[in-house]
Amino acid sequence: MTDGLLEAFWAYERALMADDLTAMDRLFAPGADTLRGDTAGLLVGHDEIAAYRRARGGAPARDILEVRVVPAGAGHALVVAVTAPHRGGRGLQTQLWRHEPDGDGHRWVVVAAHVAPPPSTFDSTVWRVVGDPLVPATATGVLDGESIAVKDVFAVAGSAVGGGVPDFLSERAVETRHAPALQRLLDAGAALRGIARTDQFAYSLAGSNDHYGTPVNAVVPGALPGGSTSGPATAVALGAATIGLGTDTAGSIRVPASYQGLWGLRTTHGAVPRDGMLPLAPDFDTVGLLTRTAGLLGRAAAALLGTPTPPERPPTLTGQVDMTELADELGDLAAVSAAFSVHQGWQAWQAHGPWLQAHPDSLRGAPANRFAWAASVTTDEDQRAQDVLRDAREHWDRLLGSHVLVLPSAGSTAPRVWADPAAVEAAREATLQLTCIAGVTGRPAVSAPLGTGRDGSPLGTCFLGPRGSDLQLVHHASQASLTARA
């Protein structure tokens, strides 16, 4: 018996189109077992589904073309609807409804729902431009058959660099040559799939962009993807490309790798040419890679670093030490992280301040606030910060020597998209206390998908090695992964 079910279905549809959160909450079953799934993954529990709706800001306009009802046992029914989004295409919505007591009567509520939108031909939150391929490989080599998603801070011949800022992109000239980092991967046999999104001027660790949207986290539904190499990370995690080429200043390779269960390499500072790369803070900026496997990370790293003829003999790794064993010796990480942020902000303003002063409304959200703060950093404050960083680098180099330091890749698992901005900022600050060690020392770091948080989400394990040990470090992390899974 399905009396009243279609009335409840259409009441939900009206609430959805009006973004009536109260009505939608009432029509979804309460409790921790209610389900909602779509192409981004599965949300579990009424509260998480409600939080997702609040953050979404309304569903795309659509019409319902057809509704089918199938009784599914005592007090349950399956409703399948054919949807016609106004933007085009056809989708499906499947809901399992339950008839339950409600005061003196009964009501229908959704206990599980699956939304299948029309097939996506282009995700503008992940890609700025994409091809099949956009640029073919220029030679054959160790990366034959692989595909690259390049962060929108590298020069790609025939395109302009956008840096995640529409006004900036509109004024940039088309590049005539590929950035050397990209060229090395093309020369090793990989093809360029496309130019992927980044946070505004790469000044963030969250992965959101208030101009273009937030790329999906491919493994944690409703979570931030991690930035600022957010587009390449999501493209690799989704399987749309096999190699992400990005940058890491304060963790922009390691954080998205951690959040999405990827392998990531921050190369030794200065080991890979940064020509044709939009800067943020040159004293910390490095080139980095993202892959789904350790083996591919090693091959891509070898191509990126220009081996087998490195400029000097790489150091030998003499041991491994966990961060917890050195907690008292590492010093005041909060103070060093604060100094890191000051000098990063100072250099970011030197790189982009003149343009931002001429285009005062071009940035939005957290990066806009961060640049506004960076503009206030004085020369004296920057000098004091550099003094702190110099002392920390010298101390950490003496302490670590040629050992590998093992620590978390990020301060937490990926925050949800709907998390309070203050909570996201707190997660960023906690992460910076970990990621700044590589930034200050210029050492390479590999993020391996070895850990999980309390909620089961990925939490990367970071292996930090001596300068110049990039390839040995990838191998070391790979062996540690095999041991951990044995």
Coordinates of C-alpha atoms in Angstrom, one line a residue:
M1 CA 0.0 0.0 0.0
T2 CA 1.5 3.3 -1.1
D3 CA -1.2 5.8 -0.2
G4 CA 0.2 9.3 0.2
L5 CA 3.6 8.3 -1.2
L6 CA 3.4 10.4 -4.4
E7 CA 2.2 13.4 -2.4
A8 CA 5.3 13.0 -0.2
F9 CA 7.6 12.6 -3.3
W10 CA 6.3 15.8 -4.8
A11 CA 6.5 17.6 -1.5
Y12 CA 10.2 16.7 -1.4
E13 CA 10.7 17.8 -5.0
R14 CA 9.1 21.2 -4.3
A15 CA 11.3 21.6 -1.2
L16 CA 14.4 20.6 -3.2
M17 CA 13.7 23.2 -5.9
A18 CA 13.0 25.9 -3.3
D19 CA 16.0 24.9 -1.2
D20 CA 13.7 24.5 1.8
L21 CA 16.1 22.8 4.2
T22 CA 13.5 22.4 6.9
A23 CA 11.1 20.5 4.7
M24 CA 13.8 18.3 3.2
D25 CA 15.2 17.4 6.6
R26 CA 11.7 16.4 7.7
L27 CA 11.2 14.2 4.6
F28 CA 14.5 12.4 5.1
A29 CA 14.5 9.7 7.9
P30 CA 16.3 10.7 11.1
G31 CA 19.1 8.7 12.5
A32 CA 22.6 7.5 11.6
D33 CA 21.6 5.0 9.0
T34 CA 20.0 7.3 6.4
L35 CA 21.9 7.2 3.1
R36 CA 22.4 9.6 0.2
G37 CA 24.7 8.8 -2.7
D38 CA 25.8 10.4 -6.0
T39 CA 28.8 10.4 -8.2
A40 CA 30.9 12.0 -5.5
G41 CA 30.3 9.2 -3.0
L42 CA 28.1 8.2 -0.1
L43 CA 26.9 10.4 2.7
V44 CA 25.8 8.4 5.9
G45 CA 23.5 9.8 8.5
H46 CA 20.8 12.4 8.6
D47 CA 23.0 15.0 10.1
E48 CA 25.8 14.7 7.5
I49 CA 23.2 14.8 4.7
A50 CA 21.7 17.9 6.2
A51 CA 25.1 19.6 6.5
Y52 CA 25.8 18.8 2.8
R53 CA 22.6 20.4 1.8
R54 CA 23.3 23.6 3.8
A55 CA 26.7 23.9 2.1
R56 CA 25.4 23.1 -1.4
G57 CA 23.3 26.2 -1.6
G58 CA 20.5 24.7 -3.6
A59 CA 20.2 22.0 -6.3
P60 CA 20.3 22.7 -10.0
A61 CA 16.9 23.4 -11.5
R62 CA 15.2 20.5 -13.2
D63 CA 12.0 18.9 -14.3
I64 CA 10.6 15.4 -13.5
L65 CA 9.7 13.6 -16.7
E66 CA 8.6 10.2 -15.2
V67 CA 8.0 8.6 -11.9
R68 CA 7.8 4.9 -11.2
V69 CA 6.7 3.3 -7.8
V70 CA 7.6 -0.2 -6.9
P71 CA 6.3 -1.6 -3.5
A72 CA 9.2 -3.1 -1.6
G73 CA 7.7 -5.0 1.3
A74 CA 6.0 -4.0 4.5
G75 CA 5.9 -0.2 4.8
H76 CA 8.5 0.4 2.1
A77 CA 8.5 1.5 -1.5
L78 CA 11.0 2.3 -4.2
V79 CA 10.6 5.5 -6.3
V80 CA 12.5 6.0 -9.5
A81 CA 12.3 9.3 -11.3
V82 CA 13.6 10.4 -14.6
T83 CA 15.0 13.9 -14.2
A84 CA 15.7 16.6 -16.9
P85 CA 18.1 19.2 -15.6
H86 CA 17.6 22.6 -17.2
R87 CA 21.3 22.6 -18.2
G88 CA 20.7 19.6 -20.4
G89 CA 20.8 15.8 -20.4
R90 CA 18.8 13.2 -18.5
G91 CA 19.4 11.8 -15.0
L92 CA 17.8 9.4 -12.6
Q93 CA 16.8 9.7 -8.9
T94 CA 16.2 6.5 -6.9
Q95 CA 14.7 6.7 -3.4
L96 CA 13.7 4.1 -0.9
W97 CA 10.8 5.4 1.2
R98 CA 9.5 4.1 4.5
H99 CA 6.0 4.5 6.0
E100 CA 6.4 5.2 9.7
P101 CA 4.3 6.4 12.7
D102 CA 4.1 10.1 13.1
G103 CA 2.0 11.3 16.1
D104 CA -1.5 10.0 15.6
G105 CA -0.9 9.1 12.0
H106 CA 1.9 7.9 9.6
R107 CA 4.2 9.6 7.2
W108 CA 6.5 8.7 4.3
V109 CA 10.3 9.4 4.7
V110 CA 13.3 8.7 2.6
V111 CA 15.7 6.2 4.1
A112 CA 18.1 5.9 1.2
A113 CA 18.6 7.9 -2.0
H114 CA 20.8 7.8 -5.0
V115 CA 21.1 10.6 -7.5
A116 CA 22.6 9.9 -10.9
P117 CA 23.0 13.2 -12.9
P118 CA 23.5 13.3 -16.6
P119 CA 27.0 12.1 -17.7
S120 CA 29.6 14.9 -17.3
T121 CA 31.5 15.8 -20.4
F122 CA 33.7 18.5 -18.6
D123 CA 34.1 19.3 -14.9
S124 CA 35.1 23.0 -14.7
T125 CA 35.9 22.7 -11.1
V126 CA 38.8 20.2 -11.9
W127 CA 39.9 21.4 -15.4
R128 CA 40.5 24.7 -17.0
V129 CA 41.1 23.2 -20.4
V130 CA 41.4 19.5 -21.4
G131 CA 42.1 17.6 -24.6
D132 CA 42.6 14.1 -26.0
P133 CA 45.4 14.9 -25.5
L134 CA 45.9 18.6 -25.1
V135 CA 49.6 18.1 -26.0
P136 CA 51.0 14.8 -27.2
A137 CA 54.2 13.3 -25.9
T138 CA 57.3 14.7 -27.6
A139 CA 59.4 11.5 -27.3
T140 CA 59.2 7.9 -25.9
G141 CA 60.6 6.9 -22.6
V142 CA 59.8 5.6 -19.1
L143 CA 56.4 7.4 -19.1
D144 CA 55.0 6.0 -22.4
G145 CA 51.2 5.8 -22.2
E146 CA 50.9 8.1 -19.1
S147 CA 48.9 11.3 -19.0
I148 CA 49.5 14.6 -17.1
A149 CA 47.2 17.0 -15.3
V150 CA 49.3 20.2 -14.9
K151 CA 48.5 22.8 -12.3
D152 CA 47.5 26.1 -13.8
V153 CA 50.8 27.8 -12.7
F154 CA 53.0 26.2 -15.3
A155 CA 53.6 27.5 -18.8
V156 CA 51.9 25.4 -21.5
A157 CA 52.7 26.5 -25.1
G158 CA 49.6 27.8 -26.8
S159 CA 47.8 28.7 -23.5
A160 CA 48.1 31.4 -20.9
V161 CA 48.8 30.8 -17.2
G162 CA 45.7 31.6 -15.1
G163 CA 46.8 31.0 -11.5
G164 CA 43.2 30.3 -10.5
V165 CA 42.3 34.0 -10.9
P166 CA 40.0 34.9 -13.9
D167 CA 41.1 38.5 -14.1
F168 CA 44.8 37.5 -14.1
L169 CA 44.1 34.9 -16.9
S170 CA 42.4 37.5 -19.0
E171 CA 45.5 39.7 -19.1
R172 CA 48.1 37.0 -19.6
A173 CA 49.9 36.5 -22.9
V174 CA 49.8 33.1 -24.5
E175 CA 52.9 31.1 -23.7
T176 CA 55.3 30.1 -26.5
R177 CA 57.2 27.4 -24.7
H178 CA 56.4 24.7 -22.1
A179 CA 57.8 25.1 -18.6
P180 CA 60.9 22.9 -18.4
A181 CA 59.3 20.7 -15.7
L182 CA 56.4 19.9 -18.1
Q183 CA 58.8 19.4 -21.0
R184 CA 60.8 16.8 -19.1
L185 CA 57.6 14.7 -18.6
L186 CA 56.6 15.1 -22.2
D187 CA 60.1 14.1 -23.3
A188 CA 59.8 10.9 -21.2
G189 CA 56.7 9.8 -23.1
A190 CA 53.8 11.2 -21.2
A191 CA 51.0 13.2 -22.9
L192 CA 49.4 16.3 -21.4
R193 CA 45.7 15.6 -20.7
G194 CA 44.9 19.2 -19.6
I195 CA 45.4 22.2 -17.4
A196 CA 43.9 21.7 -14.0
R197 CA 42.6 24.1 -11.4
T198 CA 44.5 25.6 -8.6
D199 CA 43.5 27.8 -5.6
Q200 CA 43.8 31.5 -6.2
F201 CA 47.5 32.3 -6.8
A202 CA 48.2 28.9 -5.1
Y203 CA 47.9 30.6 -1.7
S204 CA 45.8 28.0 0.2
L205 CA 45.9 24.4 1.4
A206 CA 42.1 23.8 1.2
G207 CA 41.6 23.2 -2.5
S208 CA 38.6 25.5 -2.9
N209 CA 38.3 28.3 -5.4
D210 CA 35.5 30.9 -5.0
H211 CA 35.7 31.7 -8.8
Y212 CA 35.5 28.1 -10.2
G213 CA 34.2 26.0 -7.4
T214 CA 35.8 23.2 -5.4
P215 CA 37.0 20.0 -7.1
V216 CA 35.5 16.9 -5.6
N217 CA 37.5 14.8 -3.1
A218 CA 37.5 11.5 -5.0
V219 CA 37.7 9.3 -1.9
V220 CA 36.0 11.2 0.9
P221 CA 32.5 12.3 0.0
G222 CA 31.8 16.0 0.9
A223 CA 35.4 16.7 1.8
L224 CA 37.8 19.3 0.6
P225 CA 40.3 18.0 -2.0
G226 CA 43.4 19.7 -0.5
G227 CA 45.2 22.6 -2.2
S228 CA 46.7 24.3 -3.9
T229 CA 47.4 21.5 -6.3
S230 CA 43.7 20.6 -6.0
G231 CA 42.8 20.1 -9.7
P232 CA 45.7 17.8 -10.6
A233 CA 45.1 15.8 -7.4
T234 CA 41.4 15.2 -8.1
A235 CA 42.1 14.4 -11.7
V236 CA 44.6 11.8 -10.7
A237 CA 42.4 10.4 -7.9
L238 CA 39.5 10.1 -10.3
G239 CA 41.6 8.4 -13.0
A240 CA 41.3 11.2 -15.5
A241 CA 45.1 11.5 -15.6
T242 CA 47.9 9.3 -14.2
I243 CA 50.4 12.1 -13.2
G244 CA 49.7 15.4 -11.5
L245 CA 52.3 18.0 -12.0
G246 CA 52.1 20.7 -9.4
T247 CA 54.0 22.8 -6.8
D248 CA 54.6 22.6 -3.1
T249 CA 55.3 25.7 -1.1
A250 CA 53.8 25.0 2.3
G251 CA 52.3 21.6 1.5
S252 CA 50.4 21.9 -1.7
I253 CA 51.5 18.5 -3.0
R254 CA 51.6 16.7 0.4
V255 CA 48.2 17.9 1.6
P256 CA 46.1 16.9 -1.4
A257 CA 48.0 13.6 -1.5
S258 CA 47.1 13.0 2.1
Y259 CA 43.5 14.1 1.7
Q260 CA 42.9 11.9 -1.3
G261 CA 45.0 8.8 -0.6
L262 CA 47.7 9.5 -3.3
W263 CA 51.4 9.3 -3.5
G264 CA 53.1 12.7 -3.6
L265 CA 56.6 14.0 -4.0
R266 CA 57.8 17.5 -3.0
T267 CA 61.3 17.7 -4.7
T268 CA 64.4 19.1 -3.2
H269 CA 64.2 22.9 -3.3
G270 CA 65.8 24.0 -6.6
A271 CA 66.4 20.5 -7.9
V272 CA 63.8 21.1 -10.7
P273 CA 63.9 24.2 -12.8
R274 CA 61.1 26.7 -11.9
D275 CA 61.3 28.6 -15.2
G276 CA 57.8 29.1 -16.7
M277 CA 56.2 28.6 -13.2
L278 CA 54.1 31.3 -11.5
P279 CA 55.8 32.0 -8.1
L280 CA 54.2 32.3 -4.7
A281 CA 57.2 32.4 -2.3
P282 CA 60.4 31.5 -4.2
D283 CA 62.4 30.7 -1.1
F284 CA 60.0 27.8 -0.5
D285 CA 58.4 27.0 -4.0
T286 CA 59.2 23.6 -5.4
V287 CA 58.0 21.4 -8.2
G288 CA 56.1 18.2 -7.2
L289 CA 54.2 15.2 -8.5
L290 CA 51.1 13.2 -7.6
T291 CA 50.3 9.6 -8.7
R292 CA 48.2 6.7 -7.6
T293 CA 51.1 4.2 -7.2
A294 CA 54.6 4.3 -5.8
G295 CA 56.1 2.8 -9.0
L296 CA 54.8 5.5 -11.3
L297 CA 55.9 8.2 -8.8
G298 CA 59.4 6.8 -9.0
R299 CA 59.4 6.8 -12.8
A300 CA 57.9 10.3 -13.1
A301 CA 60.4 11.6 -10.5
A302 CA 63.3 10.2 -12.4
A303 CA 62.1 12.0 -15.5
L304 CA 61.3 15.2 -13.7
L305 CA 64.7 15.3 -12.0
G306 CA 66.6 14.7 -15.2
T307 CA 68.3 11.4 -14.1
P308 CA 70.3 9.2 -14.7
T309 CA 72.9 12.0 -14.7
P310 CA 72.2 14.0 -11.5
P311 CA 74.3 17.1 -11.0
E312 CA 76.0 15.6 -7.9
R313 CA 76.1 12.3 -6.1
P314 CA 73.0 12.0 -4.0
P315 CA 73.3 11.4 -0.2
T316 CA 72.9 8.0 1.4
L317 CA 69.9 7.5 3.7
T318 CA 71.4 6.4 7.1
G319 CA 68.3 5.6 9.1
Q320 CA 64.7 6.5 9.9
V321 CA 63.3 8.4 12.9
D322 CA 59.7 9.1 13.9
M323 CA 58.7 12.6 14.7
T324 CA 57.4 11.6 18.1
E325 CA 61.0 10.5 19.1
L326 CA 62.2 14.0 18.4
A327 CA 59.3 16.0 19.8
D328 CA 61.5 17.8 22.4
E329 CA 64.4 18.4 20.0
L330 CA 62.5 19.9 17.1
G331 CA 61.8 23.0 19.1
D332 CA 58.9 25.4 19.0
L333 CA 57.2 24.4 15.7
A334 CA 54.4 26.9 16.3
A335 CA 57.0 29.7 16.3
V336 CA 58.8 28.4 13.3
S337 CA 55.5 28.0 11.4
A338 CA 54.5 31.5 12.3
A339 CA 57.9 32.8 10.9
F340 CA 57.4 30.7 7.8
S341 CA 54.0 32.3 7.2
V342 CA 55.4 35.8 7.6
H343 CA 58.2 35.2 5.1
Q344 CA 55.8 33.4 2.7
G345 CA 53.4 36.3 3.0
W346 CA 56.2 38.8 2.4
Q347 CA 57.4 37.1 -0.7
A348 CA 53.8 36.5 -2.0
W349 CA 53.1 40.2 -1.8
Q350 CA 56.4 41.0 -3.6
A351 CA 55.3 38.6 -6.4
H352 CA 51.7 39.6 -6.7
G353 CA 51.1 42.8 -4.7
P354 CA 51.5 45.3 -7.5
W355 CA 49.0 43.4 -9.7
L356 CA 46.6 43.1 -6.8
Q357 CA 46.8 46.8 -6.0
A358 CA 45.8 47.5 -9.6
H359 CA 43.0 44.8 -9.4
P360 CA 41.7 45.1 -5.9
D361 CA 38.5 43.0 -6.3
S362 CA 40.1 40.1 -8.2
L363 CA 40.5 37.7 -5.3
R364 CA 37.7 36.2 -3.1
G365 CA 37.5 34.4 0.2
A366 CA 40.4 33.1 2.3
P367 CA 43.2 33.9 -0.3
A368 CA 41.9 37.5 -0.5
N369 CA 42.2 37.8 3.3
R370 CA 45.6 36.2 3.3
F371 CA 47.0 38.6 0.7
A372 CA 45.5 41.5 2.6
W373 CA 47.4 40.4 5.6
A374 CA 50.6 39.8 3.6
A375 CA 50.4 43.4 2.4
S376 CA 50.8 44.5 6.0
V377 CA 54.0 42.6 6.7
T378 CA 56.9 45.0 7.3
T379 CA 60.5 44.7 6.2
D380 CA 61.5 44.4 9.9
E381 CA 59.0 41.7 10.6
D382 CA 60.2 39.8 7.6
Q383 CA 63.8 40.1 8.6
R384 CA 63.0 38.8 12.1
A385 CA 61.1 35.9 10.5
Q386 CA 64.1 35.1 8.3
D387 CA 66.3 35.0 11.4
V388 CA 64.0 32.4 13.0
L389 CA 64.0 30.4 9.8
R390 CA 67.7 30.4 9.5
D391 CA 68.2 29.2 13.0
A392 CA 65.6 26.5 12.6
R393 CA 67.2 25.3 9.4
E394 CA 70.6 25.0 10.9
H395 CA 69.2 23.2 14.0
W396 CA 67.1 20.8 12.0
D397 CA 70.0 20.0 9.6
R398 CA 72.2 19.1 12.5
L399 CA 69.5 17.1 14.2
L400 CA 68.3 15.1 11.1
G401 CA 71.5 14.7 9.1
S402 CA 71.0 12.0 6.5
H403 CA 68.2 10.4 8.5
V404 CA 64.6 10.1 7.2
L405 CA 62.1 11.9 9.4
V406 CA 58.6 10.3 9.5
L407 CA 55.7 12.5 10.3
P408 CA 52.0 13.0 9.3
S409 CA 51.6 14.6 5.9
A410 CA 48.8 16.9 7.3
G411 CA 47.5 17.9 10.6
S412 CA 44.1 16.2 10.1
T413 CA 42.1 14.3 7.6
A414 CA 40.3 16.3 5.0
P415 CA 37.8 18.8 6.5
R416 CA 34.3 18.7 5.0
V417 CA 33.3 21.3 2.5
W418 CA 30.6 22.6 4.9
A419 CA 33.0 22.9 7.9
D420 CA 33.2 26.2 9.6
P421 CA 35.8 28.4 8.0
A422 CA 37.5 28.8 11.4
A423 CA 37.8 25.1 11.7
V424 CA 39.4 24.9 8.2
E425 CA 41.8 27.6 9.2
A426 CA 42.7 25.8 12.4
A427 CA 43.4 22.6 10.3
R428 CA 45.6 24.7 8.0
E429 CA 47.6 26.1 10.9
A430 CA 48.1 22.6 12.4
T431 CA 49.2 21.3 9.0
L432 CA 51.7 24.1 8.6
Q433 CA 53.5 23.1 11.8
L434 CA 54.3 19.8 10.1
T435 CA 54.8 20.9 6.5
C436 CA 57.0 23.8 7.3
I437 CA 59.9 21.5 8.2
A438 CA 60.4 20.6 4.5
G439 CA 59.8 24.2 3.5
V440 CA 62.4 25.6 5.9
T441 CA 65.1 23.0 5.2
G442 CA 64.4 22.7 1.4
R443 CA 64.4 18.9 1.9
P444 CA 62.4 16.5 -0.3
A445 CA 59.3 14.9 1.1
V446 CA 57.2 11.9 0.0
S447 CA 53.6 11.5 1.1
A448 CA 52.5 7.9 1.1
P449 CA 48.9 6.7 1.6
L450 CA 49.6 4.6 4.6
G451 CA 47.4 5.9 7.4
T452 CA 43.8 6.8 8.2
G453 CA 42.1 9.0 10.6
R454 CA 39.5 8.1 13.2
D455 CA 36.8 8.5 10.6
G456 CA 38.5 6.2 8.2
S457 CA 39.5 9.0 5.8
P458 CA 43.1 8.9 4.4
L459 CA 45.9 10.5 6.3
G460 CA 49.2 10.4 4.5
T461 CA 52.5 9.4 6.1
C462 CA 55.3 11.8 5.2
F463 CA 58.9 10.7 4.7
L464 CA 61.3 13.7 4.8
G465 CA 64.9 13.1 3.6
P466 CA 68.1 15.0 3.1
R467 CA 68.5 17.4 0.2
G468 CA 69.1 15.6 -3.1
S469 CA 67.8 12.2 -1.9
D470 CA 64.6 12.5 -3.9
L471 CA 64.7 9.2 -5.7
Q472 CA 66.1 7.2 -2.8
L473 CA 63.3 8.7 -0.7
V474 CA 60.6 7.5 -3.1
H475 CA 62.2 4.0 -2.9
H476 CA 62.4 4.2 0.9
A477 CA 58.7 5.2 1.2
S478 CA 57.7 2.5 -1.2
Q479 CA 59.5 -0.2 0.8
A480 CA 57.9 1.2 4.0
S481 CA 54.6 0.8 2.3
L482 CA 55.2 -2.8 1.4
T483 CA 56.4 -3.5 5.0
A484 CA 53.3 -1.8 6.5
R485 CA 51.0 -4.0 4.3
A486 CA 52.8 -7.2 4.8

